[in-house]
Amino acid sequence: MSDTANPTLPTTFDPAAIEARWYQHWEANGLFRPERPQAEAYTIVNPPPNVTGSLHIGHALDNTLQDVVVRYERLRGKDALWVVGTDHAGIATQMVVERQMEARQDKRTNYSREAFVEKVWEWKAESGGTITHQLRRLGCSMDWSREQFTMDPHFTKAVIKTFVDLYNDGLIYRDKRLVNWDPKLKTAISDLEVETQTIAGSFWHLRYPLADGVTLPDGRDYLEVATTRPETMLADMAVAVNPADERYASVVGKFVVLPLTGRRIPVIADEHADPELGSGCVKITPGHDFNDFEVGKRAGFAAAEMLNMLDAEANVCQTADGLVPEEFLGLHRFKRDGVDGARELVVARMKEQGFLIPHVTKNKDGEDIEHDAEPRQIATPFGDRGGVVIEPWLTDQWYVNAAELAKKPIEAVSSGDIGIVPKTWEKTFFNWMENIQPWCVSRQLWWGHRIPAWYGFKYELEESGTLRKAPTWRELPEKAVFVASSVEELKELVWHASDLDDVTDGNRWPGTFVECANEEEARQILLQDKEAYPVWQDQDVLDTWFSSALWPFATLGWPEDGAPLLQKHFPNSLLISGFDILFFWDARMMMMGFYNMGQKPWDTLYLHGLVRAADGAKMSKSKGNVVDPLGLIDQYGADALRFFMAAMESQGRDIKMDEKRVEGYRNFATKLWNAARFCQSNGIGASASVKAPAARLAANQWIIGEVAACLTEIEKAMADLRFDAAANAIYQFTWSKFCDWYLELIKPVFAGDADSPPAVETRAVAGWALDQILVMLHPFMPFITEELWHKLGAREYELIVAQWPKPEAEVSKDATDVIDWVIDLTTNTRSAKNELGIAPGAKLAAYLVAPSDVASRTIERSSAAIERLARLTPVTIGEAPAGPAMQVTAGEDVFIIPLEGIVDIAAEKARLEKALATSTKEAKSLEGRLSNPAFAEKAKPEAVEKARADLAHHSGEVERLTAALARLG
């Protein structure tokens, strides 16, 4: 495509005018996935954003880095595939749809499960594409022709197969364990969906009377426990003391009588109890605390025996032993909407009965004041979507044996078969994987992949060989579970599991196979018809992370045999991910890759940091410091935001948002635009060659060598996944070497005959060099580079599918040394003038006593360039006259520049010495402050950061001013 309607570049660079146009062109013409069947594969899958999501600054970072890599590899000729799609986001999506219903005075339970799910699909069709449109605005060159969704039929098939296979291999099972329970959403949630907040709370101290007349050695007939959740005492099952704590050795194995319930519970020895904390006694509620659950198991309590005192809405229910007093039943766990709950009533009753130990403080007169509890700041888990306190809740859930699945990923990372970049994350990976807990994969939702498990009844045979009829519910047979990938497979499982083929001599059972909505319906049918076999499917759906763990291969056609994309593009080449989902997604993809495919899902895992606010704080809506990437794109353009993300992405570090830098990169784009306008105005246009043109002029040879050097630097940085280094290389080359120096050096060439050999050569080299900039910069700034690519001349192909640079040129070192020497002299002269307050345009005489070979050649042949750039004239080989002067170096040469009549040496020295003393004093003070551990610990992070920045500034000033004084002698 070549835009010839308006070949002249506009005066002003306007990102908005070109971004939408070029993106539409790329997508419409299939340029994100050009046909390259014989090319080497390069594959990335994007972390699928929630279908409910909108682009946030973290997405902008993550997807920019992926796009940089994909565009880079595409330019290098590879069959680059960037798989794109969205996650069905079970909880988030169901919440969105339910909120819309609430706004219409409607609710989910007014519909059947199937009808509600249909409404969710309707919502997705209407509103589920927001983030995919926003990714386009960022410039992401994804293969939209194969956009994936984790609830698509082919993906659902992969999910079901994985669950069934894991179950048949004994790696998925149903168990009663504690989960993070969200009482508002009424579902288990993952650790990732739990946000810990520090809130004001209380610490209550309680007396638990020792049973059977037992006393402690000090005569006390009770144990003191402390808790932030007194309501859970209604389900306490033990009191733990440390086995090494001599104070309680005599009562280990004895009992306490739990106040309010009268339950006798044992005193047990367990390392969980810390003798140094409080009284050293810990109440143990296995059914409502994760630590207590483990203590309970060590004490011999089976999960099925652990007491549960709360229902799904966190209201008090009766425990299995029936000992919770009736007045507590139905109360919420704690005060809600101004109404006291179980917590408040437990405290009141314990106080009334003398079991509450008061917290005593003194008033200003020194008098004791008793309080019910000690005020504390308490780290409390909240659901990130439900917004209520999470309850550890004992329920029956489906679990994956993650410890078994973790073995091969651990081995792969240990051997280097999978590389983690930065390598420092390996320690964290191993620590988590080697201590991994069972993975709860069931969620109590309607939207999602429904668990392919059905329940029925185990039939018994009468002596006559017929099925036993159950006259009452109490006599119904034991339940059986069947895990199957289809109803037909389910029927086969039921047939063989119930020995029905024996009953009918191998013929199909003539009874009715009935799919029921739930267990209650199944029981009714079974009681009414002895020859019916009712089954009902598990009501839960799978954790969203379960399906997304299949993303690297299910998106490529698995489990279909011989899927061509799967054969070529799996394993993937690279995964780029935020470190915050290392365990929830990345590690699980490793597990599922090895389980389903027998090999690693990708070669390398790159973990980037977070984008933080300018002061280093984590962005959050509550703090009001969230930055909208779309707003930045509107203001500065997508290219500027992308370049900021890449340039600031330093391995192992978070990025501090800095809008001034984004603006700076917009200025960089403008600089390139103006350079292209200069080239265009001087007849410099599109190059017809990937290979560097022949060159004789020193400046042209120099720029060809600099292109090659920049290319090498970028390729090394990209191989090492150093996005910051790659971005800095092309930035410095474009801004400094090409725009500031090369274009300045070649200006005199165009002042003469436009058809002279030097002018023809220079136009060819300059056009070629500018083309190489556009290609090398394209992965970072795709829009402006594609626009300039076409504005500079007719092209046979778009820049997005151009060829990566191959200069294939040898340049004269003598020629490049000359240009480097002139640049060094000019740079140092300008710096010296600035330090001494001399006008930049002032021409100064210069003396060089013993010139180097390169100095002699340059002064002889290029005195005009020295005068024009360094503003030095005349340049004399010989001794400088006596008097005040400054020294300026160029390579190994030292120039003496007289300052008589130009600078008041005494006054200038006084000014510099005063400024040096000030900066030296400030730097010393800041060093002392920052070396004081108390300052770093107690000061606000922003204050510490400012002190470091100030120290860097003053240290730099000391260095600069010292050099300036040295110049004056």
Short mmCIF file of C-alpha atoms in Angstrom, two decimals, residues 207-212 223 229-239 254-267 283-288 292 301 305-310 316-326 328-329 346 350 353 355:
data_model
loop_
_atom_site.label_atom_id
_atom_site.label_comp_id
_atom_site.label_asym_id
_atom_site.label_seq_id
_atom_site.Cartn_x
_atom_site.Cartn_y
_atom_site.Cartn_z
CA ARG A 207 -11.37 -17.90 79.97
CA TYR A 208 -11.88 -21.56 79.09
CA PRO A 209 -12.51 -23.54 82.34
CA LEU A 210 -10.47 -26.71 82.81
CA ALA A 211 -12.67 -29.78 83.25
CA ASP A 212 -12.72 -32.44 85.97
CA LEU A 223 -6.82 -21.48 80.22
CA ARG A 229 -13.10 -13.75 66.01
CA PRO A 230 -14.87 -14.70 69.24
CA GLU A 231 -17.95 -15.98 67.39
CA THR A 232 -15.95 -18.99 66.15
CA MET A 233 -15.69 -20.35 69.69
CA LEU A 234 -19.09 -21.90 69.05
CA ALA A 235 -17.24 -24.43 66.85
CA ASP A 236 -13.99 -24.76 68.83
CA MET A 237 -12.69 -28.33 69.02
CA ALA A 238 -9.43 -28.00 70.99
CA VAL A 239 -7.01 -25.69 72.76
CA LYS A 254 -6.91 -32.98 79.70
CA PHE A 255 -10.08 -31.13 78.74
CA VAL A 256 -11.72 -27.75 78.99
CA VAL A 257 -15.44 -27.17 79.04
CA LEU A 258 -16.26 -24.64 76.37
CA PRO A 259 -18.40 -21.79 77.72
CA LEU A 260 -21.85 -21.23 76.15
CA THR A 261 -21.93 -24.63 74.39
CA GLY A 262 -20.70 -26.91 77.22
CA ARG A 263 -18.62 -28.87 74.70
CA ARG A 264 -15.70 -30.82 76.20
CA ILE A 265 -12.63 -30.19 74.06
CA PRO A 266 -9.09 -31.53 74.55
CA VAL A 267 -5.93 -29.64 75.34
CA LYS A 283 -8.22 -21.90 70.51
CA ILE A 284 -8.56 -24.32 67.61
CA THR A 285 -11.51 -24.06 65.23
CA PRO A 286 -10.62 -26.47 62.39
CA GLY A 287 -13.76 -25.72 60.42
CA HIS A 288 -13.16 -21.95 60.20
CA ASP A 292 -6.49 -24.55 62.75
CA PHE A 301 -9.74 -34.91 63.54
CA GLU A 305 -15.70 -34.58 61.91
CA MET A 306 -14.74 -30.91 61.98
CA LEU A 307 -17.54 -28.67 63.17
CA ASN A 308 -19.12 -26.09 60.89
CA MET A 309 -21.16 -23.30 62.52
CA LEU A 310 -21.94 -21.12 59.48
CA VAL A 316 -24.89 -19.26 62.32
CA CYS A 317 -26.23 -22.77 61.86
CA GLN A 318 -26.31 -25.73 64.21
CA THR A 319 -23.13 -27.77 64.53
CA ALA A 320 -23.17 -31.54 64.08
CA ASP A 321 -23.13 -32.09 67.85
CA GLY A 322 -26.16 -29.82 68.32
CA LEU A 323 -24.51 -27.73 71.07
CA VAL A 324 -24.88 -24.20 69.67
CA PRO A 325 -27.50 -22.39 71.81
CA GLU A 326 -30.70 -21.61 69.93
CA PHE A 328 -27.37 -17.78 68.13
CA LEU A 329 -28.96 -19.68 65.25
CA VAL A 346 -20.91 -14.16 72.19
CA MET A 350 -19.14 -14.38 77.90
CA GLN A 353 -20.97 -15.35 82.69
CA PHE A 355 -15.55 -15.68 80.96
#
